[in-house]
Coordinates of C-alpha atoms in Angstrom, one line a residue:
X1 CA 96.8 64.1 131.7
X2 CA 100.0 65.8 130.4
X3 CA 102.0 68.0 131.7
X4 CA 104.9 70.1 131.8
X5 CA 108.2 70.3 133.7
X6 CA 109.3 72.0 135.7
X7 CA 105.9 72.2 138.1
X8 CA 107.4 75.0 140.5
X9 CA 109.4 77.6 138.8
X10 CA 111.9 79.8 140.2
X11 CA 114.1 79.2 143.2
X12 CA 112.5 76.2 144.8
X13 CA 115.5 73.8 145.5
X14 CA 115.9 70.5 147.6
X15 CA 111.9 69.8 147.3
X16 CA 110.4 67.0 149.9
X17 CA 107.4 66.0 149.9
X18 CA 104.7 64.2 151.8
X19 CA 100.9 63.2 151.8
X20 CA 98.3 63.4 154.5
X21 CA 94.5 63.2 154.6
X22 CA 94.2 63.6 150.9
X23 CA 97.1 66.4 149.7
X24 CA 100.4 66.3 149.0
X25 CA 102.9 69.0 150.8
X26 CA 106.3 70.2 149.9
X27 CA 108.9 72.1 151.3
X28 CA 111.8 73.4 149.6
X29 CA 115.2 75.3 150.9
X30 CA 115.4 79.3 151.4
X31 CA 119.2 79.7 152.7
X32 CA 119.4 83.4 153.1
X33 CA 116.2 84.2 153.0
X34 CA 113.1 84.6 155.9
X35 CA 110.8 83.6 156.6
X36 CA 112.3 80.4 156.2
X37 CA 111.2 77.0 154.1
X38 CA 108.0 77.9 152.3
X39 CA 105.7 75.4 152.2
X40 CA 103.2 74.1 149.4
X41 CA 100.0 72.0 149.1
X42 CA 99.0 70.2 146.1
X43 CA 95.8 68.1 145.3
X44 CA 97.7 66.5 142.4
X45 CA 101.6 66.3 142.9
X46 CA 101.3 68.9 139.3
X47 CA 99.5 71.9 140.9
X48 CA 101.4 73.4 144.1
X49 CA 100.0 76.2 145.9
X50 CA 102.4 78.5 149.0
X51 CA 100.1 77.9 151.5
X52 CA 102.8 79.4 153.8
X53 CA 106.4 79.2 155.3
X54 CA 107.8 77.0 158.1
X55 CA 110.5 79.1 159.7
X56 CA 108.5 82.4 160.5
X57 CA 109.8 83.3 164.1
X58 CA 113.2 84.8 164.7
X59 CA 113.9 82.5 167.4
X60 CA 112.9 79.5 164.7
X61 CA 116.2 79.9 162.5
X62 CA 119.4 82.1 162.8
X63 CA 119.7 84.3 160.2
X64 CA 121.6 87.4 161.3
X65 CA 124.2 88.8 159.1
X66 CA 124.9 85.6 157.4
X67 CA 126.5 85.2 153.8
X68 CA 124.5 84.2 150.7
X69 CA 124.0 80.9 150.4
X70 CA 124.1 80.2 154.0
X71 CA 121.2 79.5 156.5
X72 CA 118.4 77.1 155.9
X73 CA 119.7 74.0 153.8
X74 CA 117.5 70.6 152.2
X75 CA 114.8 70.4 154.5
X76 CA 112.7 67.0 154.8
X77 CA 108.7 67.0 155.8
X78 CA 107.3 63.7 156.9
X79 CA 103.8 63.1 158.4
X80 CA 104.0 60.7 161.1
X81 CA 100.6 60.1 163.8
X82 CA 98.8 62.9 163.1
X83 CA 102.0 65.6 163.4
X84 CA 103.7 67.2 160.6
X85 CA 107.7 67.1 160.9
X86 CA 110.1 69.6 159.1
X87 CA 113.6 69.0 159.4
X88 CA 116.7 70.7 158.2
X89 CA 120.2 72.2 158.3
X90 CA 121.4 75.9 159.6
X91 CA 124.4 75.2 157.9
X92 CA 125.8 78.7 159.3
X93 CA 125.7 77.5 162.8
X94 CA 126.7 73.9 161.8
X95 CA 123.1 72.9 163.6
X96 CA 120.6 70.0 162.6
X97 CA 116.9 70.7 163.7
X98 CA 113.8 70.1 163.3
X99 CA 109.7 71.3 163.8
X100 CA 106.6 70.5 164.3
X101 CA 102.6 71.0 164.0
X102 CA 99.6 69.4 164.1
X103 CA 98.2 72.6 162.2
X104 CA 99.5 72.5 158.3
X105 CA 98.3 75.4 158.4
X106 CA 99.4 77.2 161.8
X107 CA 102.0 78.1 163.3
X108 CA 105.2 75.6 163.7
X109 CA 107.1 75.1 167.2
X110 CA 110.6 75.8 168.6
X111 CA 113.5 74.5 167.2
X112 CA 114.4 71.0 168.7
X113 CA 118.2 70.3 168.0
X114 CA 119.6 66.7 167.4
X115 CA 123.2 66.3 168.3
X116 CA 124.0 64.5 165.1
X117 CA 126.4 66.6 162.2
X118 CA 126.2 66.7 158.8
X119 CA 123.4 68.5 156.4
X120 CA 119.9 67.3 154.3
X121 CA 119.1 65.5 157.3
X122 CA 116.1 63.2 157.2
X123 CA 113.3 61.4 159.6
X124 CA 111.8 57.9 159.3
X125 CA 108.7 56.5 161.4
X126 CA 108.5 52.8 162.1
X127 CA 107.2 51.2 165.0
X128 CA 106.8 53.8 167.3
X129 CA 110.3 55.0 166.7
X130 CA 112.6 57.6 164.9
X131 CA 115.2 57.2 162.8
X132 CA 117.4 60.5 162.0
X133 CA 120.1 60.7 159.5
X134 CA 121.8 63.4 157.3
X135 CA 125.4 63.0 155.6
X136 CA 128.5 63.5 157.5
X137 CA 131.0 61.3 159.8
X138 CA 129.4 58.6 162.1
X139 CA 130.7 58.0 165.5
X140 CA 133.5 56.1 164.4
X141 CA 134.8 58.9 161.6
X142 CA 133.3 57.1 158.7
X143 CA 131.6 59.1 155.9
X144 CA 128.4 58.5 154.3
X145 CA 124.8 58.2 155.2
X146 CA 125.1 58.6 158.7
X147 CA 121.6 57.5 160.9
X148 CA 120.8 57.1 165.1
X149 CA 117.8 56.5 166.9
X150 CA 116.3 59.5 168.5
X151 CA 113.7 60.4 170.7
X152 CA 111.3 62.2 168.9
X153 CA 109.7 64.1 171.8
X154 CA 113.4 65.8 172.7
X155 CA 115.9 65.2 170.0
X156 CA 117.7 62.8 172.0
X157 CA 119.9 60.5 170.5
X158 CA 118.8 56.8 171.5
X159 CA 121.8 55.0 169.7
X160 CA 125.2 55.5 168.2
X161 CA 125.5 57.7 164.6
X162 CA 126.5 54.5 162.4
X163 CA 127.2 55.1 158.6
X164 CA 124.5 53.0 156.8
X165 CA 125.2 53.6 153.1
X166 CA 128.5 55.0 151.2
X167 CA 126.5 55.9 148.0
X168 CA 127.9 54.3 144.3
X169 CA 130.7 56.4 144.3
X170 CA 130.3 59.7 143.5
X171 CA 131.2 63.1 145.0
X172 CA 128.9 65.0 147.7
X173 CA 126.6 62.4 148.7
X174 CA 123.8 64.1 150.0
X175 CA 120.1 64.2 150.6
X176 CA 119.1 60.6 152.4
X177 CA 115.7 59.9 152.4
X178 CA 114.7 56.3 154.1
X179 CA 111.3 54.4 152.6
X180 CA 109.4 51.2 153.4
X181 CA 108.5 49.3 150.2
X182 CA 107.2 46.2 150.2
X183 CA 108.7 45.4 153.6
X184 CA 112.0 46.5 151.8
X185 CA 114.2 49.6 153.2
X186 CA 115.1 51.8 150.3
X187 CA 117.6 54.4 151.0
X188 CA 118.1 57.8 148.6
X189 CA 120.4 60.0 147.8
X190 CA 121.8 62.3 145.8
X191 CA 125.9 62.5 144.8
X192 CA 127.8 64.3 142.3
X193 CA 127.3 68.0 143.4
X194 CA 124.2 70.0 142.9
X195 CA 125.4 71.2 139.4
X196 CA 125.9 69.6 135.9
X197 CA 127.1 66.2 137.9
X198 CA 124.2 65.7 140.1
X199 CA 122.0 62.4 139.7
X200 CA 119.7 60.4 142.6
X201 CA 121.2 57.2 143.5
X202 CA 119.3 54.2 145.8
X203 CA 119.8 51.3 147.6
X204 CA 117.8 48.8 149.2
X205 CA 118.1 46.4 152.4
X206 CA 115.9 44.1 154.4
X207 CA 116.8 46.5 157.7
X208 CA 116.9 49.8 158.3
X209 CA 120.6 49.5 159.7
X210 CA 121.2 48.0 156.3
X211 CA 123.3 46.3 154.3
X212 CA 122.2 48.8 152.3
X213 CA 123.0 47.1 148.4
X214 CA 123.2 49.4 145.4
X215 CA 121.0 49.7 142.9
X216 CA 123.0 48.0 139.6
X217 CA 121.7 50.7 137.3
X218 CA 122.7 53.8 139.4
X219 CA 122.0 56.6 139.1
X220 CA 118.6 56.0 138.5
X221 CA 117.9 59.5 137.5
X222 CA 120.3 62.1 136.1
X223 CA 120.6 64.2 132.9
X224 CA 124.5 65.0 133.5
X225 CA 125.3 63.2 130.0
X226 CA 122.7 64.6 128.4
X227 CA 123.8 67.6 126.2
X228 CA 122.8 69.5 124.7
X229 CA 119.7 69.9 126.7
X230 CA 118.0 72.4 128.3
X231 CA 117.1 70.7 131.6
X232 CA 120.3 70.1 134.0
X233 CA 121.1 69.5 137.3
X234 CA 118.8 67.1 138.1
X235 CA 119.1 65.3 141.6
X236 CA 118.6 65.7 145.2
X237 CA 115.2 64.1 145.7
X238 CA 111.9 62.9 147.4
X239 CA 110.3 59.6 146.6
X240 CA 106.1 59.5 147.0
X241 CA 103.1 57.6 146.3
X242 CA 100.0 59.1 144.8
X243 CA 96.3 58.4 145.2
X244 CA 96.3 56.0 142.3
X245 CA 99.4 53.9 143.4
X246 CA 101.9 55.2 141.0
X247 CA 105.0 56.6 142.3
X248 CA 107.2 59.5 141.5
X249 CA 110.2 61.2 142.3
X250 CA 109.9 65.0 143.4
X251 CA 113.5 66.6 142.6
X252 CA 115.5 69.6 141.8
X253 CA 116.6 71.0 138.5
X254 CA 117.6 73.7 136.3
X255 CA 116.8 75.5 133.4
X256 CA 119.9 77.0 131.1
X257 CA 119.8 80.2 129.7
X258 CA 120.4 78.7 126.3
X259 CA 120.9 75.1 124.4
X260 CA 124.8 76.5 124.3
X261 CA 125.1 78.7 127.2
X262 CA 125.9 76.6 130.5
X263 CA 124.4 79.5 132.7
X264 CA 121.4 79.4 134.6
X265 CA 120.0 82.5 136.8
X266 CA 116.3 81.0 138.0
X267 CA 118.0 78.6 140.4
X268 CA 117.1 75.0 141.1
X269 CA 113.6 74.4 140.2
X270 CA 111.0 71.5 141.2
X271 CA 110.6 69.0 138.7
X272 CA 108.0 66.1 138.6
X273 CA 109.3 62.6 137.6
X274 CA 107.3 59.4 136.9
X275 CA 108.8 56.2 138.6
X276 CA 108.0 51.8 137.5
X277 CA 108.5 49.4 140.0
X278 CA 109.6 45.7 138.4
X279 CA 109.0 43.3 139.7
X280 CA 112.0 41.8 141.2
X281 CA 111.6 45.5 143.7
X282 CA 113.9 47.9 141.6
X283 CA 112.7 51.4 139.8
X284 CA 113.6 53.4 137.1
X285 CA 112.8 56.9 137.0
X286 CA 112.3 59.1 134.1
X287 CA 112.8 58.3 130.5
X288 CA 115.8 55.8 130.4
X289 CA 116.8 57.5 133.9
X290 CA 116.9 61.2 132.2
X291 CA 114.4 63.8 133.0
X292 CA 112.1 65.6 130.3
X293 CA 109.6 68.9 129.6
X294 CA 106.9 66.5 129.5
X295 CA 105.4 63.2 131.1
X296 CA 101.6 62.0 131.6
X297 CA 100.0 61.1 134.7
X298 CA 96.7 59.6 135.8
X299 CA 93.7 61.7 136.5
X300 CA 91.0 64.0 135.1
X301 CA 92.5 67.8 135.8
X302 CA 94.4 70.3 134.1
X303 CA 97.7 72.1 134.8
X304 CA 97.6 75.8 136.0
X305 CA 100.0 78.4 135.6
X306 CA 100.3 82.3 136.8
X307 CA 101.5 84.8 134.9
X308 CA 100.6 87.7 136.6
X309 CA 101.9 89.1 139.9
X310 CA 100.4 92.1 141.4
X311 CA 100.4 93.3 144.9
X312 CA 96.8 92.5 144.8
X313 CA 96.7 88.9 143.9
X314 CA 99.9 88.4 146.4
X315 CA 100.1 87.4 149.8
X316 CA 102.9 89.9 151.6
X317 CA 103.3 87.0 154.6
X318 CA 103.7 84.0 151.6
X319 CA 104.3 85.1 148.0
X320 CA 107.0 87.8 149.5
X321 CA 110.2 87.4 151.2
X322 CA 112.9 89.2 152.8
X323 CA 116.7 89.1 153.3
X324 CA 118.1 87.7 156.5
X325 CA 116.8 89.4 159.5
X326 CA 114.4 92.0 159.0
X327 CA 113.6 95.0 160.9
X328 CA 110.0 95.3 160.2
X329 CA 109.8 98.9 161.3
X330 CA 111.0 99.5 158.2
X331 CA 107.4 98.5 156.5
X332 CA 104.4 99.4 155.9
X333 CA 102.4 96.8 154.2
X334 CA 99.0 97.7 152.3
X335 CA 96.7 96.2 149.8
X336 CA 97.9 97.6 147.0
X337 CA 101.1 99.7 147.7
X338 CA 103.9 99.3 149.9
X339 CA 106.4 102.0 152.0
X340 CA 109.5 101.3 152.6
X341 CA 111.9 103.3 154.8
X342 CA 115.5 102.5 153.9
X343 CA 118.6 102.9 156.5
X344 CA 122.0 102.6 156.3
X345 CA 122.3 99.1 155.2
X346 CA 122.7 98.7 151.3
X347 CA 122.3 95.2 149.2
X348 CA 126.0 95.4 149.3
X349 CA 126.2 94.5 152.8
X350 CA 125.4 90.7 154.3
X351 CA 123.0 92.3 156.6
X352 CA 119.3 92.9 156.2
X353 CA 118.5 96.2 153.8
X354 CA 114.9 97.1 153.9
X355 CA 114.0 94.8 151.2
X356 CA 110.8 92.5 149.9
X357 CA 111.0 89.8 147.1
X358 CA 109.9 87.9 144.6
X359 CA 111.6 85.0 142.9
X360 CA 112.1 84.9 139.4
X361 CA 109.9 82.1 137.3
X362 CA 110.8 82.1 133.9
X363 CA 113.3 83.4 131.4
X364 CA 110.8 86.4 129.8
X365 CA 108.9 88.5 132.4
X366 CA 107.9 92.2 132.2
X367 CA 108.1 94.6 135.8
X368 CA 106.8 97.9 136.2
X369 CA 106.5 99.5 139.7
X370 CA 105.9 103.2 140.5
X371 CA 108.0 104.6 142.6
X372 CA 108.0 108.1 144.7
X373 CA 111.0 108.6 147.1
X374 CA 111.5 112.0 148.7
X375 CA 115.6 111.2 150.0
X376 CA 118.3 108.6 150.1
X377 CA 118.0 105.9 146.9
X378 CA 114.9 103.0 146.3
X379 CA 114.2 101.1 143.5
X380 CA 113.9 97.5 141.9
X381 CA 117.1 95.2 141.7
X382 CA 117.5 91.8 140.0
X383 CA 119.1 90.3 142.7
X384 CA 121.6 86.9 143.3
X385 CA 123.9 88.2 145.8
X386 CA 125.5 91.0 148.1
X387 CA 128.0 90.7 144.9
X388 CA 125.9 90.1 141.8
X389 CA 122.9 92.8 141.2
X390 CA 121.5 95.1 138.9
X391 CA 119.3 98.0 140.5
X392 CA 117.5 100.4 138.7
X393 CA 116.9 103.5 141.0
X394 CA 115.1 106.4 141.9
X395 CA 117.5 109.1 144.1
X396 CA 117.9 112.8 144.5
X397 CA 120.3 114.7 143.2
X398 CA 121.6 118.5 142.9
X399 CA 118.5 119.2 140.2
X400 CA 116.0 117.5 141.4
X401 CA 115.7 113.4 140.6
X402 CA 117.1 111.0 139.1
X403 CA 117.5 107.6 137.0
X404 CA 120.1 105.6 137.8
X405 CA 121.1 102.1 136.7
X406 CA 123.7 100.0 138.3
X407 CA 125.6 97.2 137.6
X408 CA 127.0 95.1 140.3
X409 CA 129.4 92.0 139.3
X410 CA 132.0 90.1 141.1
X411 CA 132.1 93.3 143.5
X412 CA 132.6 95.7 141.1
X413 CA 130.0 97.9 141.6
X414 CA 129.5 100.3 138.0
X415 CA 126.9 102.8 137.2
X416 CA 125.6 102.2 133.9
X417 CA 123.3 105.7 133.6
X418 CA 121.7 108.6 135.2
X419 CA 119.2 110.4 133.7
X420 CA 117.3 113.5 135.1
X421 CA 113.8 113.5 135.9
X422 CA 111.0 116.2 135.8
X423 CA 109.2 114.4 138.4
X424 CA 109.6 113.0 141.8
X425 CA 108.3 110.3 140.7
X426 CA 108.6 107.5 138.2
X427 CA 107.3 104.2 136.6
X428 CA 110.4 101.4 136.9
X429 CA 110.5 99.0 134.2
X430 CA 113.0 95.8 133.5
X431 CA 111.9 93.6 131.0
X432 CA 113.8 90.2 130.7
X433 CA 114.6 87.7 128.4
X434 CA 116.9 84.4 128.4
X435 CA 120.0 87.0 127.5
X436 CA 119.9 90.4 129.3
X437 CA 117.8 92.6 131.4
X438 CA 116.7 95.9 130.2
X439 CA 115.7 98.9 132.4
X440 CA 113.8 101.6 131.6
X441 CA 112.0 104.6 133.4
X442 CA 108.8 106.0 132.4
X443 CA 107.9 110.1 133.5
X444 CA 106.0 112.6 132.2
X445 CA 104.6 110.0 129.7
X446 CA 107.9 109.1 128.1
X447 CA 110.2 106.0 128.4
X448 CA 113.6 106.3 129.0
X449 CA 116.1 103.4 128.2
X450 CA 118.9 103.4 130.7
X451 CA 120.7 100.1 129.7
X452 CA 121.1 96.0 130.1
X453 CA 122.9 93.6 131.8
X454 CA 123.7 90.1 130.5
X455 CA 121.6 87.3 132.4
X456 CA 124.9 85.1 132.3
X457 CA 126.4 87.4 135.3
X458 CA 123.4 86.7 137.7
X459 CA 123.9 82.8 137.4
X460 CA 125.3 80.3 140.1
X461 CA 128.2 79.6 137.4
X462 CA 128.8 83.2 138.1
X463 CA 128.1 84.3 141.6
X464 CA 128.6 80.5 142.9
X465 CA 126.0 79.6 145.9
X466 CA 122.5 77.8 145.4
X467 CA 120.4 80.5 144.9
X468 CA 118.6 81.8 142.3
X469 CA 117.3 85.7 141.1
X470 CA 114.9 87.4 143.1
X471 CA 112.9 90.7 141.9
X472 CA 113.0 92.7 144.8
X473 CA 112.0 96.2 145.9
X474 CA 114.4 98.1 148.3
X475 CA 115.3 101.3 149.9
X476 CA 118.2 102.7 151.0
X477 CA 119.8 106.1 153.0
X478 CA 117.0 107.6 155.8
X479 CA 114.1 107.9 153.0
X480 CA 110.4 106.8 152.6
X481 CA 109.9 105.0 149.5
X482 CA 106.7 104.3 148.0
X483 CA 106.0 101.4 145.8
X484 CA 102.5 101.3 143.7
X485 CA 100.8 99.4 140.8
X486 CA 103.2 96.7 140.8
X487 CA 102.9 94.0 137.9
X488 CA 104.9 91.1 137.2
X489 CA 104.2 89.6 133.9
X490 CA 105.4 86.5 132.7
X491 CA 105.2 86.2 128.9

């Protein structure tokens, strides 16, 4: 069957993958964000469902006042005996963890730390031992792939942190991920930056302490010379296996704005890319090592999308997500409506406003949310950063209530419109396309325009990190907010 790239939309980046008694799983970074890693399951490598989120307990992940962009970084999931293993980065804390279950579905255990540094680190199972490794400096000071011997049961390194592989040459290698082939060892990675540079790289060695020898054709995937095209950034990936035999690479990529406009504000997305074996043990990914919309792969099902997002048909413990550490006295959560009370914190500060997200999963969408607030300001932002938002709000003033619309960019914080209400209450509209966002407010039956603000401003080209827009509800100033007959519409 055919089907259509990118398979998760929205800010998914740094996807890994695995397979266990019949299903694929995935987990993908969240940085900023908790609960932390969100975690999907997938009969058919094309059709991902959130079954959940790895990171869900406080003590699980520091997240506490940390900058955008920071926090959870490129986890890895591997399947080993029965377990389930997620490891990954706090790249605030300059830690490398990882997790376990024997429960996909269940909760996920304390933290265990390995004393190895770097980021994106990875496991590999082979005759009843581990292998960790992540990029960085090896015990000698030499960068690259760096990989030890641990103990599995406590994170205890079992061997010296040697450098294994030194990529093909370009900047930022990242993301090692270790595979058995064949009785080959096939090492991946990622180099050039995760940005218009970024391509997978391999190499390949008869141990897995190497020589690790390059693949002559490297990268084997990348679409940094291919312009002008909508598709960019891809890299940073996971190799699997599916029921059939064929293989594929899970990776991250983005979506510009525009064939001419080198912006993109959905962040790094999960692509799905077919990969060939020849036969002297080498692959090639993609077409000619490029990524495109559309490939076909074998079996007898059909590729599912949502459009719609209601608090109905969402999940506030999977679908939702909040910033940093939340207080969760600030919530109430109901089937179809939410409160929220706001405090002093604002989505200004690199703390935790009462605030609740979606991401964003395509260019066009339509949001409505009514809204009652009796003090202080609530609303719905487009949100990338503490630095780059747009809120359109609900707040009291002198008369009554009012309309507002803000524009934050760079810092500068501008206020677009007010307009006065006749009720305390309002429907909050934004209604996106690949260029702006418009906001609007509905009372008393009539729509109000209060303005736009460009797409190009919300973009990591922009704001910088490796995020992407989220569509959030907040509340701020001692208030009670209520948020009803939400809809998220993707056209």
């Amino acid at each position: 069957m055919k089907y259509t790239n990118p398979v998760v939309k929205g800010f998914y980046p740094d996807p890994s993958v695995c397979s266990a008694n019949g299903k694929y799983y995935m987990v993908c970074s969240s940085f900023q964000y908790f609960p932390g890693v969100p975690l999907f399951e997938s009969p058919d490598l094309v059709n991902w469902t959130q079954i959940g989120y790895v990171l869900t307990r406080e003590n699980q992940v520091m997240l506490d006042k940390i900058n955008s962009s920071g926090g959870v970084f490129a986890p890895t999931i591997r399947y080993n005996g029965g377990r389930f293993y997620m490891v990954t980065t706090n790249d605030t804390t300059r830690q490398n963890f990882y997790v376990y279950t024997d429960d996909i579905y269940g909760e996920w255990s304390d933290p265990v730390y390995v004393d190895q540094g770097g980021i994106d680190p990875s496991l590999f199972f082979e005759d009843g031992k581990t292998y960790f490794m992540s990029n960085g400096l090896d015990d000698e000071g030499r960068s690259g792939v760096i990989q030890c011997e641990i103990n599995i049961e406590t994170g205890e390194k079992l061997s010296k942190s040697i450098c294994i592989w030194q990529g093909s040459g370009g900047r930022y290698l990242e993301s090692p991920h270790m595979y058995k082939i064949n009785g080959s060892y096939y090492l991946m990675a990622a180099e050039g930056g995760t940005e218009y540079g970024h391509m997978i790289t391999y190499a390949r060695a008869d141990s897995v302490w190497g020589e690790f020898v390059g693949y002559a054709g490297n990268p084997v995937l990348t679409n940094r010379n291919k312009a002008p095209y909508l598709i960019q950034g891809i890299g940073h990936g996971d190799l699997i296996r599916d029921k059939n035999g064929d293989w594929h690479i899970l990776c991250l990529g983005f979506r510009q704005i525009h064939m001419w406009m080198p912006y993109h504000n959905l962040g790094r997305e999960v692509f799905l890319i077919p990969v060939k074996f020849s036969a002297d043990g080498w692959f090639t990914a993609g077409r000619d090592g490029t990524a495109e919309y559309e490939y076909e792969i074998k079996g007898d099902f059909e590729q599912k999308e949502k459009k719609l997002y209601t608090f109905k048909n969402t999940s506030w413990k999977i679908d939702w997500c909040h910033l940093r550490r939340p207080d969760f006295d600030n919530y109430e959560f109901y089937d179809d409506s939410i409160v929220l009370h706001g405090s002093g914190i604002t989505l200004d500060d690199a703390d935790s406003p009462a605030f609740i997200a979606l991401r964003q999963r395509d260019f066009e969408f339509e949001l409505s949310v009514r809204l009652s607030v009796d003090g202080g300001e609530a609303g719905v932002t487009c949100y990338m950063c503490e630095d780059e938002h747009y809120d359109i709000a609900l707040r009291k003033s002198p008369e009554g209530t009012e309309a507002v619309l803000k524009l934050n960019i760079g810092g500068i914080k501008h206020i677009e419109n007010t307009v006065e209400l006749s009720s305390d209450s309002a429907v909050l509209i934004v209604r996106g396309d690949n260029f702006r966002y418009n906001f609007y407010a509905a009372s008393q039956g009539s729509e109000i325009y209060l303005g736009s603000g460009n797409t190009k401003y919300l973009t990591s080209e922009v704001s910088g990190g490796f995020t992407g827009v989220m569509l959030g509800l907040y509340s701020i100033g001692r208030n009670s907010a209520s948020f009803s007959d939400f809809s998220c519409n993707y056209k």
